[in-house]
Short mmCIF file of C-alpha atoms in Angstrom, two decimals:
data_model
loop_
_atom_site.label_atom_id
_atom_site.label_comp_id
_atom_site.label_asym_id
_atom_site.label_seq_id
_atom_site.Cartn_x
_atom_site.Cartn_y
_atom_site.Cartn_z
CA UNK A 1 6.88 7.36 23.38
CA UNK A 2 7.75 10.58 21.73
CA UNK A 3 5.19 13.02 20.28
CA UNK A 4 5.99 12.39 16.59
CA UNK A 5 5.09 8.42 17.19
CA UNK A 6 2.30 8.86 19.47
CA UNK A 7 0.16 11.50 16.98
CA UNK A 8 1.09 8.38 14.33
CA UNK A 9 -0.40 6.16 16.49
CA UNK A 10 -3.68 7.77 17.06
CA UNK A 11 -4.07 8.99 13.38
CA UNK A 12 -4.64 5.67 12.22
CA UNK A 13 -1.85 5.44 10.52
CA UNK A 14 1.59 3.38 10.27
CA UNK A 15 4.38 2.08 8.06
CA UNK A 16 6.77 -0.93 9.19
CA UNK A 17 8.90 1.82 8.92
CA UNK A 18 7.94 3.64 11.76
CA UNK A 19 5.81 1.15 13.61
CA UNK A 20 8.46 0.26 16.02
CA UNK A 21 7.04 -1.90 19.10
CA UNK A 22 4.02 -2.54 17.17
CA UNK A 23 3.00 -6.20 15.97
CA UNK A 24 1.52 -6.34 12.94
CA UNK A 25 -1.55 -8.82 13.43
CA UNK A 26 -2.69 -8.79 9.34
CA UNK A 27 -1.40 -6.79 6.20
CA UNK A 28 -4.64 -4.79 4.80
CA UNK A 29 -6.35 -7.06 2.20
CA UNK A 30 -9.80 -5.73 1.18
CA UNK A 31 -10.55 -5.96 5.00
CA UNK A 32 -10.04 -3.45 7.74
CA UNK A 33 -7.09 -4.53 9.03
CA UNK A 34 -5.47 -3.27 12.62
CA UNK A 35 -2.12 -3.29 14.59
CA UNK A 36 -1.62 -4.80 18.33
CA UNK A 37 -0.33 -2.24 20.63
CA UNK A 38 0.72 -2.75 23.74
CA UNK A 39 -0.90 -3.47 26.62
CA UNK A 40 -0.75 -0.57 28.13
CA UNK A 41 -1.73 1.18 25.36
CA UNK A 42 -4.45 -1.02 24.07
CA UNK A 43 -7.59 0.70 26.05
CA UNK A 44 -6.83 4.25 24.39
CA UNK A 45 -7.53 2.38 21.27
CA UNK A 46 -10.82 1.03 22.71
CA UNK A 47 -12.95 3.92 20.18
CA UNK A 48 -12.88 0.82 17.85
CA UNK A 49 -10.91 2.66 15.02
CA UNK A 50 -8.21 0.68 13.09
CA UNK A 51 -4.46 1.58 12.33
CA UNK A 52 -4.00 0.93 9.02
CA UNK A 53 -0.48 -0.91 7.97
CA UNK A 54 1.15 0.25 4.72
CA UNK A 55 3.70 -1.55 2.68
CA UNK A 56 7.08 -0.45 3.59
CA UNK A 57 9.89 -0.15 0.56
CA UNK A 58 10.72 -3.94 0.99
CA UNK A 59 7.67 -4.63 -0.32
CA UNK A 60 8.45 -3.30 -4.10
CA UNK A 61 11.62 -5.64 -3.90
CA UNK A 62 8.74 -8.33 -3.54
CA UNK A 63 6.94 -6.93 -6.72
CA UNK A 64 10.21 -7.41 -8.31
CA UNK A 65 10.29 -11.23 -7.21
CA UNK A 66 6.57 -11.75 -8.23
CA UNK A 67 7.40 -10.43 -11.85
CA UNK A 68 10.43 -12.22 -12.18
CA UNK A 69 8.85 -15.52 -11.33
CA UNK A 70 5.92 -15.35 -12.92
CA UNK A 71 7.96 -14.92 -16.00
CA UNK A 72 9.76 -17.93 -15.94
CA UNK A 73 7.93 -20.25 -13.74
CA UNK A 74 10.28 -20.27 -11.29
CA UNK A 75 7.90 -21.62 -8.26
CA UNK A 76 6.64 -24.38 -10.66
CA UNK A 77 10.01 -25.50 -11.31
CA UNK A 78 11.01 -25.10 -7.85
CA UNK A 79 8.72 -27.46 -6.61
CA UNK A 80 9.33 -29.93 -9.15
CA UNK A 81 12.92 -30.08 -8.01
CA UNK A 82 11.55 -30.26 -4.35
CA UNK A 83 9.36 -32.79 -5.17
CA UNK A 84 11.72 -35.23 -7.15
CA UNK A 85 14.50 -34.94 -4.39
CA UNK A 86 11.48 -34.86 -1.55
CA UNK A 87 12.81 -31.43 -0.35
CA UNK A 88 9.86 -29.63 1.71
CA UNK A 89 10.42 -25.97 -0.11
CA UNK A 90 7.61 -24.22 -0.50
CA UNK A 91 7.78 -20.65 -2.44
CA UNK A 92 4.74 -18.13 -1.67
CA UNK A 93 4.25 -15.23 -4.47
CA UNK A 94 3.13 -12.57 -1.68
CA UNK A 95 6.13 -13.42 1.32
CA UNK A 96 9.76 -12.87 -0.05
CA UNK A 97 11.07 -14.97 2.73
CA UNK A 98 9.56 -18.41 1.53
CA UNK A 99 11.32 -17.41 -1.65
CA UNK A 100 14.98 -17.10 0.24
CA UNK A 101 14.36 -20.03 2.14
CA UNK A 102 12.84 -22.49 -0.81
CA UNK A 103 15.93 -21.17 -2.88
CA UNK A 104 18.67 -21.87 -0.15
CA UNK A 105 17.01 -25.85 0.31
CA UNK A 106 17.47 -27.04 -3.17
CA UNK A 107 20.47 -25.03 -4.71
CA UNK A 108 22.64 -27.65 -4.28
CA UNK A 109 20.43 -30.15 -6.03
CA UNK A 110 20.26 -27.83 -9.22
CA UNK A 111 23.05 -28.28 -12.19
CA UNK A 112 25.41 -25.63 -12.22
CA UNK A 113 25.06 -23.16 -15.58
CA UNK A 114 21.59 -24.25 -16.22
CA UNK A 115 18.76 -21.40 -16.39
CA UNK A 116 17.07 -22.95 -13.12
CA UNK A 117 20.51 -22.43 -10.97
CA UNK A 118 20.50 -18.34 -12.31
CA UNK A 119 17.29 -18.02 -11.15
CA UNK A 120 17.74 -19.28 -7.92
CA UNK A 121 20.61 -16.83 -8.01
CA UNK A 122 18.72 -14.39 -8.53
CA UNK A 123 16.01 -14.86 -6.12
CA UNK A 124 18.51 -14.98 -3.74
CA UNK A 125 19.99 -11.82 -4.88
CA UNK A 126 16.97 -9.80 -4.77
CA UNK A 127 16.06 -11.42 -1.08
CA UNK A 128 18.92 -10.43 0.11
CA UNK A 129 18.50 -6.84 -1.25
CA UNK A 130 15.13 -6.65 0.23
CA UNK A 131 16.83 -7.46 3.51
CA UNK A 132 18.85 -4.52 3.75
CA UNK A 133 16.30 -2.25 2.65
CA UNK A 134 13.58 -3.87 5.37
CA UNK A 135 12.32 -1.75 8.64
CA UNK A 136 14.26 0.61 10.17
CA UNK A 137 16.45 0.77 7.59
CA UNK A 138 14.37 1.75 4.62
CA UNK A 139 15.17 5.68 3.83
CA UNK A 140 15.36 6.95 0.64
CA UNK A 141 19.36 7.10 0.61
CA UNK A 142 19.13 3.53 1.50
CA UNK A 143 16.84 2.43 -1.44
CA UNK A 144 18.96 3.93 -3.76
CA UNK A 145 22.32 2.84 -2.63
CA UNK A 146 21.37 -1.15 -2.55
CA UNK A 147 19.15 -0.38 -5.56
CA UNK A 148 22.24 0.61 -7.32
CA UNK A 149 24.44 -2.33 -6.14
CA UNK A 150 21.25 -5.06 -7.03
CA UNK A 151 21.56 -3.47 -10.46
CA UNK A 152 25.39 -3.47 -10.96
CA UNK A 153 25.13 -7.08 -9.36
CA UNK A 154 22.39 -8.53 -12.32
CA UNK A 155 24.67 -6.67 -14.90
CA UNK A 156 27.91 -8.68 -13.77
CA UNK A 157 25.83 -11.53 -14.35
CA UNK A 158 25.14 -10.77 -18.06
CA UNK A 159 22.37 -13.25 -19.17
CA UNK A 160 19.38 -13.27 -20.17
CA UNK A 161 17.97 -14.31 -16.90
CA UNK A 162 19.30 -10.99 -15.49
CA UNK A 163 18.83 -8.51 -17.88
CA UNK A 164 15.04 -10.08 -17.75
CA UNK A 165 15.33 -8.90 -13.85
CA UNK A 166 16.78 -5.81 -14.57
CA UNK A 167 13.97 -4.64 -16.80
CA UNK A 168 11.72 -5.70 -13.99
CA UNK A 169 12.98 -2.96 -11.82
CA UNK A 170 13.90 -0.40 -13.90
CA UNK A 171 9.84 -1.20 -15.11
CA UNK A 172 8.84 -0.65 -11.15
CA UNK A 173 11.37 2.05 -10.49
CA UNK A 174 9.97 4.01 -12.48
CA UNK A 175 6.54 3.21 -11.32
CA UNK A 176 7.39 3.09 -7.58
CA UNK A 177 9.45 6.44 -7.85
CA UNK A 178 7.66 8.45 -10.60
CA UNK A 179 4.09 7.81 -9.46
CA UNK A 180 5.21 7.84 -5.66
CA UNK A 181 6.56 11.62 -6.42
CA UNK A 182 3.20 13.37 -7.87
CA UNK A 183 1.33 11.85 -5.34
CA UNK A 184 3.29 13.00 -2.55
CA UNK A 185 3.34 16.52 -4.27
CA UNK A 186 -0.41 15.99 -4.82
CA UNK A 187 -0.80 15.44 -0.52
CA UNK A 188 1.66 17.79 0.22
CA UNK A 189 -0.40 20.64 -1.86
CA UNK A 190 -3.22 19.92 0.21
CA UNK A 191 -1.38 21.54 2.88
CA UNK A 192 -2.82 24.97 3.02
CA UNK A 193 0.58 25.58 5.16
CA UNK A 194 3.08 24.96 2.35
CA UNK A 195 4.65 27.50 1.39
CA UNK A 196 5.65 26.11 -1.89
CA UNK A 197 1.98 25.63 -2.84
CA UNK A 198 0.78 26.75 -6.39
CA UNK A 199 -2.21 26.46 -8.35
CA UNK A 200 -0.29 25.18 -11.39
CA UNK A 201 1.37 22.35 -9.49
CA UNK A 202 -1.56 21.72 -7.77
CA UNK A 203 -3.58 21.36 -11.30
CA UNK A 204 -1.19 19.23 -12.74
CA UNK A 205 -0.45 16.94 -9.83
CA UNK A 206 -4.58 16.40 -10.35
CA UNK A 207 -4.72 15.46 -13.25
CA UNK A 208 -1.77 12.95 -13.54
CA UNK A 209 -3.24 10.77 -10.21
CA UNK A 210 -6.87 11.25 -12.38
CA UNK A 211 -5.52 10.39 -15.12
CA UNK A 212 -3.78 7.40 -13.99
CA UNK A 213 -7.21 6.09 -13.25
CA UNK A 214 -8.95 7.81 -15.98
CA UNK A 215 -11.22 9.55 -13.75
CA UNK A 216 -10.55 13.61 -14.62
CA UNK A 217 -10.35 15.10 -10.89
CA UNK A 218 -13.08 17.92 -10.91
CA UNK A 219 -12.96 21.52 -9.85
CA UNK A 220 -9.76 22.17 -8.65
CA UNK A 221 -9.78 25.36 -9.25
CA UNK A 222 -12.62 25.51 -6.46
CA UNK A 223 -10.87 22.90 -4.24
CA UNK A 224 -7.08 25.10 -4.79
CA UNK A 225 -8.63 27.96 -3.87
CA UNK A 226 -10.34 26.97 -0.64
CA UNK A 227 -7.49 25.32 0.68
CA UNK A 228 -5.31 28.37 0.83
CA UNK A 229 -7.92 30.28 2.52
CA UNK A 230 -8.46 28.38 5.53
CA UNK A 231 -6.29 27.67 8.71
CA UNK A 232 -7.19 24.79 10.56
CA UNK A 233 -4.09 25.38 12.97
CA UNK A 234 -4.99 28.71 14.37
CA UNK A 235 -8.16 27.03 14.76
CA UNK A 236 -6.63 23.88 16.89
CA UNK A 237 -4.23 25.98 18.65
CA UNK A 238 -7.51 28.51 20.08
CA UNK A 239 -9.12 25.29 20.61
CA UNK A 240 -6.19 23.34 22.59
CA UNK A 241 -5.95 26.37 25.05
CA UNK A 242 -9.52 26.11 26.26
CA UNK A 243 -9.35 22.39 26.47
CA UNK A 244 -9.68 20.47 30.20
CA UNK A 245 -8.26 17.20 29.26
CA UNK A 246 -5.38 18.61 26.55
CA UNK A 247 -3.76 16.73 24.31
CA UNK A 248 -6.79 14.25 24.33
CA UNK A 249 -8.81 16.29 23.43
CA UNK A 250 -6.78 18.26 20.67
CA UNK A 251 -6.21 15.15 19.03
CA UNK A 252 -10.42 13.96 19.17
CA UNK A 253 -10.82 17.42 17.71
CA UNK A 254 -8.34 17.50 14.94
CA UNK A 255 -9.91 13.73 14.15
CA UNK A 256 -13.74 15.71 14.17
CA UNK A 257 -12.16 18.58 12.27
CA UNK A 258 -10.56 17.14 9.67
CA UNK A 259 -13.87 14.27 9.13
CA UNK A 260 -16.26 17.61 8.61
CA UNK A 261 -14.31 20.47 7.04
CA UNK A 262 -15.54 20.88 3.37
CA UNK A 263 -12.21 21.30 2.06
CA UNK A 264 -11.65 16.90 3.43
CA UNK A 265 -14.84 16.13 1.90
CA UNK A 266 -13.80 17.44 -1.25
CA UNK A 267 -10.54 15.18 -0.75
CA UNK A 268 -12.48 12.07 -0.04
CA UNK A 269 -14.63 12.91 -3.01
CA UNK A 270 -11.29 12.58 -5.30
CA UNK A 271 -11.07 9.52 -4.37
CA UNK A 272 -14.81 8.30 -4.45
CA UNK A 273 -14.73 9.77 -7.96
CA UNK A 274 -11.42 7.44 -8.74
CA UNK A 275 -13.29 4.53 -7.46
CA UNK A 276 -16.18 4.74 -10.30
CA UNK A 277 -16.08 0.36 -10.66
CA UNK A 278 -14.86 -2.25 -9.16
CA UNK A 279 -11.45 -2.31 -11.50
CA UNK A 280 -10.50 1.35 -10.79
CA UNK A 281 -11.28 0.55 -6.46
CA UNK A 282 -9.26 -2.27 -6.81
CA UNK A 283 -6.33 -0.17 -9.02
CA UNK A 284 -6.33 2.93 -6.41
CA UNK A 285 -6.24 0.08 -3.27
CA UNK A 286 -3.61 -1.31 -4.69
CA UNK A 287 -1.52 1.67 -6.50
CA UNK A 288 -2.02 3.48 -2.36
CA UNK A 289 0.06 -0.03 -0.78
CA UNK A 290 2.91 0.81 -3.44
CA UNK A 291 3.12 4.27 -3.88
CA UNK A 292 2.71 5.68 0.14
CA UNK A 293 5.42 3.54 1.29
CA UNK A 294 8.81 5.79 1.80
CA UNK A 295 6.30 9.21 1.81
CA UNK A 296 5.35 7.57 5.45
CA UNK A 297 8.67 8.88 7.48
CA UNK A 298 9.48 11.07 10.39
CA UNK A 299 9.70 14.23 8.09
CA UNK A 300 6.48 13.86 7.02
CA UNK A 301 3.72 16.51 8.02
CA UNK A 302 0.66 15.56 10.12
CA UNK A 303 -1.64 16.51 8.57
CA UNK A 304 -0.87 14.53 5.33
CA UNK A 305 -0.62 11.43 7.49
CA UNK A 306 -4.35 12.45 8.77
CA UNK A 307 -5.16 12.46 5.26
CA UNK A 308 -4.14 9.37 3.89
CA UNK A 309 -5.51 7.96 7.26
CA UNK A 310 -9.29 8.87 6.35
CA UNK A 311 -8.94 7.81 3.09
CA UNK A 312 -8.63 4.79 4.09
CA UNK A 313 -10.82 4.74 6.86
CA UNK A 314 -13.35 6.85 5.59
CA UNK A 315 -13.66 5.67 2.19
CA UNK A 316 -11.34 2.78 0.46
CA UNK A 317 -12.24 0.37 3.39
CA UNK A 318 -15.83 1.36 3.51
CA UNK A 319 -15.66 1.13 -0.47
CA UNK A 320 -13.90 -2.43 -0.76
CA UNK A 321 -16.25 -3.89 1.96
CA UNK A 322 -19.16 -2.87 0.36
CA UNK A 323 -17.78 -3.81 -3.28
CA UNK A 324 -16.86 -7.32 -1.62
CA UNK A 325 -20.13 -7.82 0.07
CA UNK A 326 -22.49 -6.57 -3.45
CA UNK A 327 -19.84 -9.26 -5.09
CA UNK A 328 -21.36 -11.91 -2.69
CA UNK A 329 -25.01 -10.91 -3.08
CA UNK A 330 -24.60 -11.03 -6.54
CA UNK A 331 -23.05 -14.91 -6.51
CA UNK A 332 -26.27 -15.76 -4.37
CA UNK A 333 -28.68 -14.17 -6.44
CA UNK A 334 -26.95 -16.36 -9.83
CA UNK A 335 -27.04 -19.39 -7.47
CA UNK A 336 -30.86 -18.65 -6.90
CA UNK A 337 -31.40 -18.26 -10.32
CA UNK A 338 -29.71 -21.29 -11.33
CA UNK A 339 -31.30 -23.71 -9.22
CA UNK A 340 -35.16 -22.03 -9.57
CA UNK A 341 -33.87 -22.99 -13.58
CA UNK A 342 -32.80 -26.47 -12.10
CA UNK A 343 -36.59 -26.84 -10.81
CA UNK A 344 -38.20 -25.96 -13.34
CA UNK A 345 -36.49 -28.11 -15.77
CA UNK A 346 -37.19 -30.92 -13.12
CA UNK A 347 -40.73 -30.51 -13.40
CA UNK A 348 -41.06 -30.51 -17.01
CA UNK A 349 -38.82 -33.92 -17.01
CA UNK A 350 -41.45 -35.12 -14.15
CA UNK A 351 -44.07 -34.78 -16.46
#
């Protein structure tokens, strides 16, 4: 394993893009979710910390599916097909594959020209876009060559069916791209190392991911200005130098420092302030799975990843759980309530 993958793995973070050898056991769903490694490397991760898995560019092609057929009912109609000629195809909204396969099963059964056989066209368009963007191959020249060709592709085709598709992505382009570029300027001015890094930039990269929640991010003037005057490298390196056990224990300390340094706290307290009410937590969870995805590669500096790794860690998991498990106290506190009612009015029928 070479250093680049092996300060991924311990930093709690990973892509299916760079997650080579590693199984993914669950995608992260409100839960903490976690990778298997292997064997041999399963006791270093016996600390009990998670790696977190993020959506990988294929994924947006999959937003583009789930738009598309919600739109025109496309599963509903698919099974109706399935059912009448009893063709097991079974189409799930969240796994693009079910999609290919339910597609391939009944095309034949579907009359030619009619708007059921373009979209089944179509889904099998997009699938097959999504697998040459998958894994290892998703870079950003990548994306934007097939993402081209799916585009000229649904033009050819020149119905309504495909122009309906088209706005779809050009609608999550924009998101995925756009959005996905002032948040990985936002992270990479957090990196008191840049040497790009102004306060301008800085500002403005604040208040477009605030304002995309409509939480104002506060005093970055404060937060600007203590980033640039502190050097957490110098800091590992002295450290690293006296160390017994080495790169062990440079990584447990980099962990420690970046967890207690006011400057992270200040980061993590972005986000709490982003995730005010349950609508805005579930917003930033989800807008982090589509916007992180091609910002996770081997170019990408450390000490972002170790960022976006304790935001997760340290506060959107803690933050979902404990929204999740206040959701549940408050359906058993309504249940109470309902059947004390239930009593009562029992006892006034008794009598």
């Amino acid at each position: 394993m070479n250093s680049e993958s092996e300060f991924i793995y311990w930093h709690l973070l990973a892509c299916d893009n760079c997650s080579t050898g590693i199984l993914a056991l669950q995608m992260l769903n409100g839960q903490a979710g976690g990778l298997s490694f292997e064997e041999a490397n399963a006791t270093q991760l016996s600390n009990g910390k998670h790696v977190v898995l993020l959506r990988c560019a294929a994924h947006v092609g999959n937003l583009f599916l789930q738009d598309y057929c919600r739109e025109w009912n496309v599963w509903g109609q698919i099974h109706t097909i399935a059912s009448q000629f009893k063709i097991r195809a079974v189409m799930c909204p969240t796994r693009w594959t079910s999609c290919l396969r339910a597609a391939n099963k009944i095309r034949q059964r579907v009359p030619p020209g009619s708007n059921l056989a373009t979209d089944i066209e179509i889904v099998r368009l997009v699938t097959k876009y999504i697998q040459l963007i998958e894994g290892d191959n998703a870079d950003a020249y990548v994306l934007f060559v097939q993402m081209n060709a799916l585009k000229a592709a649904l033009r050819e085709m020149n119905n309504t069916r495909s122009k309906s598709m088209l706005g779809f992505i050009e609608t999550r382009e924009t998101e995925y791209h756009t959005t996905h570029d002032k948040l990985g300027q936002f992270l990479l001015n957090l990196d008191p190392k840049n040497p790009d890094i102004d306060y301008d930039s800085f500002r403005i990269c604040c208040n477009t991911i605030g304002s995309k929640f409509s939480r104002p991010i506060p005093s970055t003037t404060a937060l600007y200005q203590e980033l640039i005057s502190i050097d957490l490298a110098q800091e590992a390196d002295a450290y690293l130098k006296t160390s017994p056990n080495g790169k062990t224990d440079y990584i447990n300390y980099l962990s420690n420092v970046w967890h207690k340094n006011p400057v992270i706290r200040d980061i993590l307290s972005i986000v709490r302030a982003l995730t005010i009410n349950s609508a805005s937590l579930e917003r930033l969870f989800s807008f982090f799975h589509r916007t992180t995805a091609s910002f996770l590669r081997k170019n990408m500096q450390y000490q972002t990843l170790i960022k976006i790794g304790l935001i997760y860690t340290e506060i959107i998991l803690p933050e979902v759980k404990k929204w999740k498990q206040q959701q549940l106290i408050n359906k058993f506190v309504e249940k109470r309530k309902r059947m004390t009612l239930e009593d009562e009015l029992d006892a006034l029928n008794e009598v």
